[in-house]
Amino acid sequence: MAFECEKGTESLRICSIESSKKRDNLALDSEKRKASYKVDAKGGILNSKCEELLTVNEVLPDCRSITELPPALISEILNCLEPKELGIVSCASTLLYRLASEHHVWKEFYCERWGQPILQAPFGAEHSDEKSWKQLFEEREFRSKTFMGRYTIDMLYGHTEDVRTVFVLSSKKLVFTSGYDQIVRMWDLEEGLSIASSPPLGCTIRAVAADSMLLVAGGTGGFIHCWKANDGNPHLFDLREPQNQNMEPEHDGPITCLALDVNRMYSGSWDMSIRVWDRSSLECLKVLIHSDWVWNLSPHDTTVASTAGSDLYVWDINSGSKLVIVNNAHAGYTYSLARSHTGKLLFTGGEDGAIHMFEIFGNARYHVRRVATWIPHLSAVYSLAFEFPWLVSASSDGKLSLIDVRKLLRTHRNSTLSNSSKAVNLVDNVEPPQRMLHGFGINLFAVDVGSNRIVCAGEEGVVRIWNFSQALEIEQRVQALRGLRLENRMRRRNRQLEMNGNGRRGDHSIFTEKKNQMDGDRNSWCNRRRMIWKVKA
Amino acid sequence: MASTTETKQKKMLILKSADNDEFEIEESVGVQSETIKNLVEDGFTFVPLPNVYTKALIKIIDYLKKHANKTDSNDEEIKTFDKDFVNTTFDDLFELVSAANYLHISCLMNMLCQTIADRIKDKSPEAVRKIFHINCDYTPEEEAKIRKANAQAFEGQFDESLD
């Protein structure tokens, strides 16, 4: 019966379409019929899949399985899932596995967390092309465990006074540092060697930023030094040369923070302003006026987040207007700021030793709410660095804290879905940091992370690189050894059990018992232990 | 057939489901669906929908009617309606999502996909299989391998319920 019904509609459809598309000169064979339907249904996202849908739906709907839905539709559903859930769903069947593995969301996940992947040196590049985004993602996710592993420390000597700023350019494996001794130094991140240093720049340098095109340093004098990258130079910048460009001192106070993005440069200063510059023309595009000293800034897309005094700001760059202000984010100054790749998460560190995590939400009108708080330090948090999922903080109590934000993200994502309308500052409980790195009795002023390394520096003028790049390998070796030991132990245990079994079986035979006892002290001791076990049982 | 009730003010459309049930709706309501819109632009007022069954079509027409007169004032009302709308069984959801896909109603599509995704969150692979009515086509070795590859996903607790 049902089949007949189907047929009825089928013919009906043919009629209607035929009348409309006479000019298309449709033949009645089913192939073309479907094609015409595709034309009719133009304009949708899943347009090209209509054909499949047609064939799919010829099946009776009683017990519809997801495999009967067109792949594009399943893809849409998977689109709404997160990496972990995709993993689980892909375990359900081969079809889902295929769909989930090839899904483009992996690219989004990756870029959301870490930005575009850094292509390894020439020969590595071909390999990374072959890898799917999912593989890249999984590798990266796996490697993110390294910061819980073992490390080695490299000490870089060179600065004669306090180091105020550290910048890691992980794509080129370079570290830039500077401070009270007025010299910008460049180091090799992997080898831990000094590469070059600039002549004294005439004032304390409190901020350094770089990308593969430009290196900028800002100091107490209020001007910015720029070095442009030389194509031929393996280390990009020739620090020895007098700087290629020296911008007029536009800031009236010391520059405390600098940042670069594709088109613009940002500088924040104790003159209570942030200036936004055009990178190519070095013209000042915008001045963002704060009500207190600017401590730190972090741009993303068309917004820039900044901390000034004890407040947190988010600005719109194009209009120069304040989007959000969080007053008194910390007791005392809010020294440090870090931002995630999505630009949605903000981390602030303050004079009170606390670290707050804020989330920006809302598209038309921005809102910020506090998601979590940590108090890992006893005194001021001078610097923060974020590389998913790790937040690293450096404090004047001489400690580094490592914080894994993954857990918070999950629970919190759920909560936004269920009760997004709830008020700001939901969370008042304090989270524990995942790991502390001790070992300095002195102020730490700056920290940065890149390619499995943490670079920090402070009052003593020594730059330290905490190298975790071997952590996973070491862990694997340790695991292997532990496995081996366990296996040996099991084997010994089995042998003993066997022997004991023999002993018991030979209970009536005094000879075997004696022989067992003669096997040595160790064995008989084990025997006794076995007896105790038995009693306990 | 289907005497087209073409009054000047309210153009009516007739939708015909796969079960041969006919529904009359206003054009302004119907054009939220891209598929219907395209047909209407070609001058049709009778729209056969051979892929949409009556049960799903009734719900979808409800949805379209509700969303057709969307204003700022009834925002809350629509939200609660949407909540009720998706509060149904998985089978119905799949039925609806496939219908919405066919009709190209993108806002409904997004809502349904998000709902399904939210509801299969934190489920074990076994539960996902039951929900999707699929059989495990892995060999035990393959499955073990894939589970191992996704080990980090299996750390937490699963919700084994099927709704």
XYZ file of C-alpha atoms in Angstrom:
700
model
C 0.000 0.000 0.000
C 2.631 2.379 1.083
C 4.592 1.674 -1.987
C 1.686 2.597 -4.161
C 1.301 5.823 -2.327
C 4.885 6.605 -2.997
C 4.366 5.936 -6.607
C 1.409 8.223 -6.680
C 3.343 11.143 -5.390
C 6.160 10.284 -7.696
C 4.026 10.689 -10.769
C 2.429 13.756 -9.342
C 5.767 15.338 -8.922
C 6.726 14.560 -12.439
C 3.662 16.315 -13.703
C 4.218 19.439 -11.749
C 7.817 19.765 -12.623
C 7.263 19.033 -16.199
C 4.784 21.785 -16.532
C 7.105 24.263 -14.995
C 10.226 23.317 -16.808
C 8.927 22.705 -20.226
C 11.586 24.908 -21.653
C 14.159 22.540 -20.190
C 12.776 19.840 -22.381
C 12.802 17.231 -19.711
C 12.850 13.609 -20.526
C 11.010 11.375 -18.135
C 13.850 9.148 -17.108
C 14.567 9.290 -13.458
C 18.081 10.668 -13.746
C 16.926 13.893 -15.259
C 14.014 14.149 -12.929
C 16.336 14.292 -10.026
C 18.513 16.777 -11.766
C 15.606 19.074 -12.315
C 14.760 18.901 -8.675
C 18.223 19.971 -7.897
C 17.702 23.033 -10.024
C 14.525 23.818 -8.198
C 16.126 23.677 -4.859
C 18.872 26.109 -5.617
C 20.246 28.427 -3.045
C 20.549 26.235 0.023
C 23.757 25.197 1.707
C 23.107 21.568 1.210
C 22.039 22.119 -2.316
C 24.267 19.578 -3.954
C 23.109 16.884 -1.610
C 19.469 17.096 -2.561
C 19.898 14.316 -4.987
C 21.065 11.986 -2.284
C 18.273 13.087 -0.072
C 15.795 12.127 -2.723
C 17.092 8.644 -3.046
C 17.463 8.313 0.662
C 13.914 9.190 1.419
C 12.465 6.539 -0.761
C 12.954 4.296 2.260
C 10.042 4.037 4.632
C 10.472 6.245 7.667
C 9.566 3.735 10.356
C 12.978 3.145 11.771
C 15.216 5.797 10.383
C 18.890 5.354 11.014
C 21.286 8.190 10.831
C 23.166 6.494 8.052
C 20.186 7.132 5.829
C 20.544 10.832 6.248
C 22.753 12.434 3.654
C 26.383 12.825 4.736
C 26.188 16.580 4.458
C 23.380 16.605 6.980
C 25.313 14.434 9.395
C 28.223 16.756 8.878
C 26.045 19.641 9.933
C 25.228 17.841 13.132
C 28.832 16.950 13.785
C 29.651 20.573 13.230
C 28.007 21.357 16.528
C 30.115 18.921 18.480
C 33.406 19.399 20.254
C 36.602 17.428 19.686
C 36.000 15.019 22.525
C 32.488 14.209 21.441
C 33.570 13.784 17.858
C 36.034 11.218 19.124
C 33.301 9.268 20.824
C 30.880 9.472 17.941
C 33.552 8.270 15.561
C 33.844 5.118 17.651
C 30.266 4.216 16.868
C 30.629 3.168 13.260
C 32.924 3.351 10.277
C 30.682 5.761 8.438
C 30.640 8.176 11.323
C 34.344 7.699 11.760
C 34.997 8.661 8.188
C 32.742 11.673 8.372
C 34.148 12.795 11.670
C 37.773 12.380 10.640
C 37.481 14.279 7.423
C 35.380 16.960 8.938
C 36.501 20.515 8.423
C 35.795 21.456 12.010
C 39.145 20.006 12.952
C 40.775 22.861 11.149
C 38.616 25.298 13.031
C 39.435 23.617 16.316
C 43.106 23.798 15.564
C 43.124 27.404 14.468
C 40.920 28.426 17.340
C 43.393 27.080 19.782
C 46.775 27.626 18.288
C 46.341 29.712 15.158
C 47.762 28.593 11.855
C 50.194 25.740 12.310
C 53.839 26.590 11.974
C 55.220 24.741 9.016
C 58.364 22.942 9.943
C 61.572 23.397 7.973
C 61.586 22.494 4.223
C 61.282 18.735 4.408
C 58.680 18.851 7.155
C 56.415 20.985 5.031
C 55.484 18.195 2.645
C 54.543 15.966 5.530
C 52.279 18.454 7.151
C 50.438 18.819 3.871
C 49.633 15.157 3.872
C 48.393 15.154 7.411
C 44.742 15.743 7.955
C 43.663 18.456 10.313
C 42.462 15.825 12.659
C 45.898 14.293 12.899
C 47.472 17.674 13.429
C 44.961 18.406 16.111
C 45.471 15.133 17.897
C 49.223 15.474 17.842
C 49.042 18.933 19.237
C 46.557 17.885 21.863
C 48.859 15.058 22.858
C 51.879 17.318 23.010
C 50.045 19.706 25.260
C 50.615 17.235 28.068
C 54.309 18.012 28.001
C 54.096 20.771 30.544
C 53.195 18.220 33.181
C 56.326 16.239 32.395
C 59.987 16.545 33.244
C 62.092 19.456 32.135
C 65.618 20.690 31.814
C 66.618 24.270 32.454
C 68.894 26.362 30.293
C 70.308 29.494 31.841
C 71.164 32.295 29.475
C 73.645 34.794 30.845
C 74.231 38.131 29.227
C 72.047 40.785 30.716
C 73.788 42.755 33.408
C 70.645 44.107 35.020
C 67.024 43.169 35.515
C 65.207 41.749 32.531
C 61.802 43.366 32.071
C 60.526 41.704 28.941
C 60.719 38.373 27.139
C 59.268 37.583 23.747
C 59.269 34.161 22.106
C 58.950 34.034 18.331
C 58.231 30.334 18.185
C 57.828 30.136 14.407
C 61.486 31.112 14.025
C 62.688 29.649 17.324
C 63.961 32.962 18.571
C 63.772 34.682 21.933
C 64.085 38.411 22.435
C 64.802 39.885 25.832
C 65.497 43.295 27.208
C 65.402 45.304 30.388
C 67.164 47.828 32.541
C 70.488 47.395 30.756
C 68.953 48.986 27.624
C 70.131 46.226 25.302
C 67.861 44.012 23.220
C 69.261 40.495 23.020
C 68.318 37.732 20.655
C 68.695 34.069 21.666
C 68.186 30.761 19.988
C 65.238 29.042 21.653
C 66.388 25.494 21.010
C 70.125 25.771 21.470
C 69.961 28.342 24.222
C 72.727 30.393 22.651
C 73.080 34.112 22.350
C 72.782 35.183 18.717
C 73.087 38.921 18.773
C 72.592 41.981 20.863
C 71.793 45.583 20.035
C 73.844 48.568 21.079
C 72.433 50.287 24.188
C 69.250 52.060 23.184
C 69.536 54.836 25.719
C 66.686 53.930 28.052
C 65.090 51.030 29.857
C 63.291 48.751 27.444
C 60.034 47.514 28.907
C 58.430 45.993 25.852
C 59.563 43.917 22.899
C 57.409 42.326 20.227
C 58.220 40.646 16.952
C 56.898 38.620 14.071
C 58.651 37.288 11.019
C 58.717 40.773 9.434
C 59.330 43.264 12.173
C 60.936 43.595 15.571
C 59.890 46.464 17.791
C 61.178 47.623 21.163
C 59.747 50.381 23.290
C 61.363 52.128 26.188
C 61.161 54.766 28.832
C 61.889 57.471 26.275
C 58.481 56.982 24.721
C 59.773 56.070 21.284
C 59.701 52.764 19.446
C 62.700 51.134 17.786
C 61.933 49.065 14.730
C 64.085 46.506 12.981
C 62.864 45.192 9.665
C 63.657 41.606 8.762
C 66.401 41.071 6.173
C 65.603 38.338 3.716
C 69.087 36.928 3.705
C 69.523 36.848 7.444
C 68.853 33.434 9.020
C 68.011 35.188 12.262
C 65.791 37.719 10.517
C 66.986 40.834 12.257
C 70.349 42.506 12.304
C 70.400 43.916 15.798
C 73.920 45.260 15.534
C 73.044 47.769 12.905
C 71.663 51.016 14.111
C 67.928 50.520 13.939
C 66.438 50.934 10.494
C 63.715 53.098 11.828
C 63.350 55.150 14.886
C 59.965 56.601 15.467
C 59.482 60.005 16.978
C 58.619 59.892 20.649
C 54.874 60.203 20.473
C 54.194 58.802 23.891
C 54.820 61.154 26.778
C 55.594 58.339 29.151
C 57.482 55.066 29.184
C 56.147 52.415 26.828
C 55.059 49.363 28.795
C 53.618 47.099 26.157
C 53.763 46.466 22.436
C 51.916 44.138 20.113
C 51.825 43.447 16.400
C 49.168 42.074 14.119
C 48.910 41.777 10.363
C 48.367 45.445 9.561
C 48.830 47.300 12.779
C 51.087 47.884 15.693
C 49.905 48.741 19.194
C 51.805 50.512 21.936
C 50.640 51.219 25.460
C 52.273 53.629 27.821
C 52.258 55.158 31.270
C 50.981 58.327 29.632
C 47.602 56.562 29.970
C 47.133 55.948 26.270
C 47.340 53.195 23.707
C 48.369 54.191 20.218
C 47.412 52.149 17.202
C 49.857 52.428 14.308
C 49.744 51.491 10.683
C 52.568 49.061 10.169
C 53.630 50.076 6.705
C 53.397 53.844 6.971
C 54.085 54.012 10.730
C 51.331 56.542 11.095
C 49.329 56.810 14.260
C 45.763 55.764 13.469
C 44.063 55.971 16.830
C 44.730 57.021 20.363
C 42.820 55.206 23.082
C 42.779 57.223 26.285
C 42.581 55.431 29.622
C 42.146 56.844 33.062
C 45.289 55.296 34.489
C 48.681 53.902 33.506
C 48.427 51.295 30.800
C 50.125 48.082 31.855
C 49.439 45.626 29.108
C 47.471 45.128 25.927
C 46.423 42.353 23.635
C 44.871 42.850 20.209
C 42.597 40.465 18.380
C 40.921 41.155 15.063
C 39.192 44.506 15.489
C 39.354 44.686 19.256
C 42.148 45.342 21.658
C 42.039 44.373 25.310
C 44.089 46.369 27.766
C 44.740 46.729 31.446
C 45.210 50.148 32.986
C 45.434 50.874 36.674
C 43.327 48.134 38.196
C 40.807 48.022 35.361
C 40.335 45.851 32.316
C 39.237 47.414 29.028
C 38.155 46.101 25.668
C 38.259 48.629 22.812
C 36.950 48.656 19.295
C 39.821 49.740 17.099
C 37.855 51.067 14.158
C 35.656 53.373 16.141
C 38.039 53.861 19.048
C 35.216 53.296 21.499
C 35.207 51.355 24.724
C 33.302 48.112 24.412
C 33.746 46.866 27.933
C 35.243 48.099 31.165
C 35.734 45.891 34.187
C 36.518 48.181 37.070
C 38.834 47.022 39.820
C 39.531 43.649 38.308
C 42.236 43.269 40.933
C 43.071 44.851 44.228
C 45.960 47.089 43.247
C 47.330 47.289 39.730
C 46.367 44.812 37.050
C 49.841 44.213 35.711
C 49.428 41.498 33.183
C 47.104 40.308 30.476
C 46.934 37.331 28.160
C 44.415 36.424 25.514
C 43.426 33.220 23.745
C 43.593 32.734 19.988
C 39.854 33.114 19.633
C 40.133 36.408 21.435
C 37.243 35.307 23.627
C 39.196 34.475 26.731
C 41.102 37.050 28.731
C 43.415 36.386 31.633
C 44.520 39.094 33.998
C 47.122 39.003 36.716
C 47.340 41.612 39.426
C 49.292 43.035 42.277
C 47.242 40.919 44.675
C 48.755 37.705 43.316
C 45.480 36.549 41.793
C 44.758 35.551 38.236
C 41.296 35.954 36.763
C 39.864 34.428 33.656
C 37.255 36.429 31.782
C 35.146 35.471 28.855
C 33.877 37.892 26.250
C 30.516 36.979 24.833
C 27.788 38.590 22.794
C 28.167 39.715 19.222
C 26.422 43.017 18.908
C 27.042 44.197 22.435
C 30.015 42.844 24.270
C 29.782 41.445 27.734
C 32.531 40.177 29.917
C 32.122 37.807 32.760
C 34.533 36.276 35.155
C 34.821 32.556 34.724
C 37.483 31.559 37.187
C 40.042 32.746 39.686
C 43.353 31.383 40.805
C 45.531 32.653 43.608
C 48.762 30.756 43.077
C 51.090 33.584 44.063
C 51.824 35.481 47.203
C 52.709 38.693 45.454
C 52.216 40.566 42.201
C 51.721 38.627 38.984
C 53.899 40.560 36.554
C 53.453 38.533 33.454
C 51.126 36.012 31.840
C 51.434 33.913 28.723
C 48.845 31.656 27.170
C 49.192 28.782 24.782
C 46.226 26.461 24.693
C 45.532 24.897 27.152
C 48.227 26.317 29.379
C 48.311 29.616 31.133
C 51.710 30.440 32.578
C 52.205 33.171 35.108
C 55.331 34.743 36.540
C 55.250 36.491 39.850
C 57.481 38.559 42.063
C 57.479 35.730 44.600
C 59.825 33.980 42.195
C 57.420 31.251 41.135
C 55.858 30.235 37.907
C 52.430 28.654 37.921
C 51.003 26.489 35.186
C 47.250 26.393 34.776
C 45.293 24.069 32.513
C 42.086 25.796 31.431
C 40.516 22.899 29.548
C 38.270 21.696 32.321
C 36.861 25.153 32.848
C 36.110 25.567 29.191
C 33.957 22.477 29.043
C 31.809 23.004 32.052
C 31.526 26.586 31.233
C 30.487 25.980 27.637
C 27.654 23.853 28.933
C 26.609 26.479 31.366
C 26.390 29.171 28.697
C 24.046 26.983 26.755
C 21.743 26.328 29.632
C 21.703 29.617 31.459
C 23.316 32.219 29.301
C 21.113 34.900 30.747
C 22.523 34.635 34.224
C 24.419 37.492 35.698
C 28.075 38.369 35.539
C 30.658 37.078 37.999
C 29.148 33.725 38.681
C 32.254 32.100 39.951
C 33.716 32.969 43.271
C 35.492 29.756 44.083
C 39.230 29.624 43.609
C 40.762 26.987 41.365
C 44.075 25.356 42.142
C 46.915 25.716 39.650
C 48.006 22.480 38.007
C 51.685 22.939 38.580
C 54.149 25.293 40.227
C 57.740 25.802 39.173
C 59.871 27.028 42.043
C 63.479 27.816 42.403
C 63.903 31.546 42.358
C 64.160 33.723 45.358
C 63.766 36.820 43.290
C 61.277 38.829 41.295
C 60.221 37.401 37.986
C 59.153 40.080 35.554
C 58.461 38.338 32.294
C 57.397 35.008 30.883
C 56.474 33.623 27.491
C 55.734 30.193 26.041
C 56.483 28.629 22.695
C 57.097 25.174 21.238
C 57.174 23.253 24.518
C 59.342 25.749 26.286
C 58.746 28.337 28.914
C 61.075 31.313 28.984
C 61.215 33.497 32.045
C 63.435 36.224 33.378
C 63.580 38.636 36.246
C 65.618 40.632 38.669
C 68.837 38.664 38.498
C 69.270 39.324 34.786
C 69.407 35.648 33.861
C 67.022 34.312 31.249
C 65.868 30.769 31.909
C 64.429 28.385 29.390
C 62.437 25.519 30.858
C 62.663 22.880 28.225
C 59.803 20.371 28.224
C 60.371 19.149 24.695
C 61.762 15.831 25.887
C 59.063 15.346 28.497
C 56.956 12.926 26.507
C 59.919 10.855 25.403
C 61.149 10.645 28.978
C 57.682 9.740 30.112
C 57.506 6.997 27.506
C 60.859 5.603 28.614
C 59.758 5.685 32.228
C 56.534 3.956 31.313
C 58.395 1.301 29.379
C 60.734 0.676 32.282
C 57.872 0.551 34.710
C 56.113 -1.931 32.477
C 59.213 -4.053 32.339
C 59.605 -3.991 36.090
C 55.989 -4.899 36.583
C 56.301 -7.737 34.148
C 59.365 -9.053 35.959
C 57.613 -8.805 39.244
C 54.633 -10.680 37.911
C 56.861 -13.368 36.524
C 58.649 -13.762 39.841
C 55.344 -13.845 41.652
C 54.008 -16.504 39.329
C 57.084 -18.586 39.777
C 56.728 -18.317 43.511
C 53.094 -19.218 43.388
C 53.981 -22.179 41.303
C 56.591 -23.246 43.792
C 54.303 -22.699 46.716
C 51.655 -24.678 44.939
C 54.126 -27.456 44.505
C 54.930 -27.201 48.161
C 51.371 -27.523 49.216
C 50.662 -30.332 46.913
C 53.606 -32.109 48.393
C 52.238 -31.662 51.876
C 52.336 -35.322 52.625
C 55.761 -35.582 51.167
C 58.181 -34.168 53.661
C 60.946 -34.290 51.167
C 59.574 -31.629 48.834
C 58.757 -29.393 51.700
C 62.258 -29.602 52.894
C 63.557 -28.935 49.457
C 61.425 -25.862 49.219
C 62.768 -24.553 52.463
C 66.237 -25.231 51.312
C 65.662 -22.954 48.339
C 66.761 -20.061 50.447
C 65.704 -17.528 52.973
C 64.017 -15.312 50.510
C 61.771 -17.990 49.272
C 60.740 -19.135 52.708
C 60.081 -15.589 53.721
C 57.779 -15.318 50.763
C 56.173 -18.504 51.919
C 55.480 -16.961 55.234
C 54.035 -13.924 53.600
C 51.800 -16.160 51.653
C 50.619 -17.716 54.863
C 49.730 -14.340 56.233
C 47.772 -13.648 53.090
C 45.885 -16.806 53.574
C 45.039 -15.916 57.137
C 43.802 -12.561 56.018
C 41.707 -14.093 53.341
C -7.141 20.401 -8.823
C -6.151 22.460 -5.830
C -8.252 25.445 -6.660
C -5.682 28.135 -6.090
C -7.215 30.553 -3.649
C -5.553 33.569 -5.098
C -6.980 36.446 -3.212
C -5.070 39.631 -3.694
C -4.047 40.169 -0.090
C -3.241 36.690 1.047
C -1.863 34.315 -1.446
C -2.321 30.800 -0.234
C -0.159 27.823 -0.953
C -1.060 24.194 -0.783
C 1.507 21.785 0.496
C 1.102 18.116 -0.089
C 2.911 15.683 2.116
C 4.234 12.283 1.153
C 1.163 10.719 2.759
C -1.021 12.693 0.333
C -2.345 15.035 2.987
C -2.817 18.604 1.847
C -2.184 21.685 3.898
C -3.086 25.231 3.083
C -0.766 27.952 4.303
C -0.173 31.599 3.574
C 2.550 32.385 1.106
C 4.330 34.650 3.562
C 4.611 31.675 5.899
C 5.739 29.280 3.241
C 8.492 31.369 1.723
C 10.652 30.936 4.781
C 11.554 27.700 3.119
C 13.960 28.212 0.235
C 12.534 25.252 -1.637
C 8.998 26.560 -1.477
C 10.179 30.058 -2.243
C 11.844 28.920 -5.422
C 8.729 27.104 -6.527
C 6.580 30.113 -5.712
C 8.856 32.343 -7.730
C 8.296 30.016 -10.616
C 4.577 30.628 -10.223
C 3.419 27.572 -8.317
C 0.849 27.546 -5.595
C 0.626 23.808 -5.288
C 3.723 22.318 -3.706
C 4.106 18.564 -3.501
C 6.628 17.502 -0.903
C 7.308 13.849 -1.601
C 10.037 13.666 1.018
C 8.147 15.124 3.922
C 5.684 13.038 5.842
C 2.553 14.466 7.355
C 3.736 14.160 10.925
C 6.842 16.203 10.301
C 5.049 18.618 8.012
C 2.485 19.503 10.662
C 5.216 20.354 13.082
C 7.152 22.318 10.526
C 4.127 24.332 9.477
C 3.594 25.106 13.146
C 7.149 26.298 13.338
C 6.891 28.411 10.209
C 3.683 30.041 11.364
C 5.215 30.911 14.670
C 8.332 32.353 13.108
C 6.514 34.169 10.298
C 5.176 36.840 12.602
C 8.283 37.271 14.623
C 8.613 40.602 16.338
C 10.648 41.881 19.219
C 7.723 41.577 21.570
C 7.111 37.860 21.206
C 10.756 36.953 21.351
C 10.365 35.108 24.627
C 7.315 33.279 23.383
C 9.184 31.998 20.348
C 12.030 30.876 22.510
C 9.754 28.749 24.640
C 8.068 27.461 21.528
C 11.433 26.426 20.113
C 12.292 24.690 23.323
C 9.110 22.657 23.207
C 9.562 22.071 19.525
C 12.863 20.257 19.930
C 11.789 18.466 23.069
C 10.927 15.235 21.319
C 12.386 11.851 20.533
C 15.522 11.341 18.514
C 13.606 9.645 15.724
C 11.335 12.645 15.380
C 14.348 14.924 15.401
C 15.945 13.042 12.536
C 12.686 13.124 10.653
C 12.427 16.854 11.191
C 16.014 17.592 10.340
C 15.788 15.731 7.095
C 12.568 17.540 6.244
C 14.060 20.895 7.187
C 17.029 20.110 5.024
C 14.796 19.276 2.099
C 12.782 22.456 2.586
C 15.915 24.534 3.161
C 14.819 26.258 6.302
C 18.218 27.195 7.572
C 17.278 28.572 10.999
C 15.341 25.401 11.767
C 18.200 23.292 10.460
C 20.690 24.995 12.711
C 18.465 24.667 15.707
C 17.820 20.982 15.104
C 21.460 20.148 14.446
C 22.485 21.948 17.584
C 19.829 20.097 19.557
C 20.877 16.718 18.283
C 24.499 17.534 18.950
C 23.744 18.713 22.452
C 21.833 15.573 23.167
C 24.446 13.119 21.984
C 27.063 14.873 24.063
C 28.533 12.791 26.857
C 27.011 9.596 25.503
C 28.980 6.419 25.107
C 29.539 4.982 21.636
C 27.048 2.220 22.459
C 24.364 4.724 23.317
C 25.163 6.719 20.192
C 24.709 3.587 18.132
C 21.317 2.894 19.648
C 20.213 6.473 19.171
C 21.277 6.495 15.547
C 19.973 2.984 14.912
C 23.249 1.826 13.504
C 25.117 -1.374 13.914
C 28.719 -1.514 14.871
C 30.544 -2.374 11.685
C 33.964 -2.459 13.268
C 35.804 -5.625 13.953
C 36.710 -5.842 17.656
C 40.356 -5.115 16.841
C 39.484 -2.035 14.819
C 37.247 -0.768 17.531
C 39.902 -1.258 20.169
C 42.359 0.617 17.992
C 40.060 3.550 17.463
C 39.152 3.672 21.102
C 42.798 3.775 21.930
C 43.395 6.572 19.458
C 40.644 8.561 21.103
C 41.635 7.569 24.599
C 41.424 11.101 25.934
C 37.757 11.223 24.993
C 37.008 8.251 27.204
C 38.293 9.741 30.398
C 35.039 10.975 31.818
C 31.775 9.382 32.782
C 29.204 8.537 30.188
C 25.537 9.148 30.166
C 24.002 5.897 28.989
C 20.416 7.023 28.728
C 18.801 7.166 25.323
C 17.046 10.476 25.443
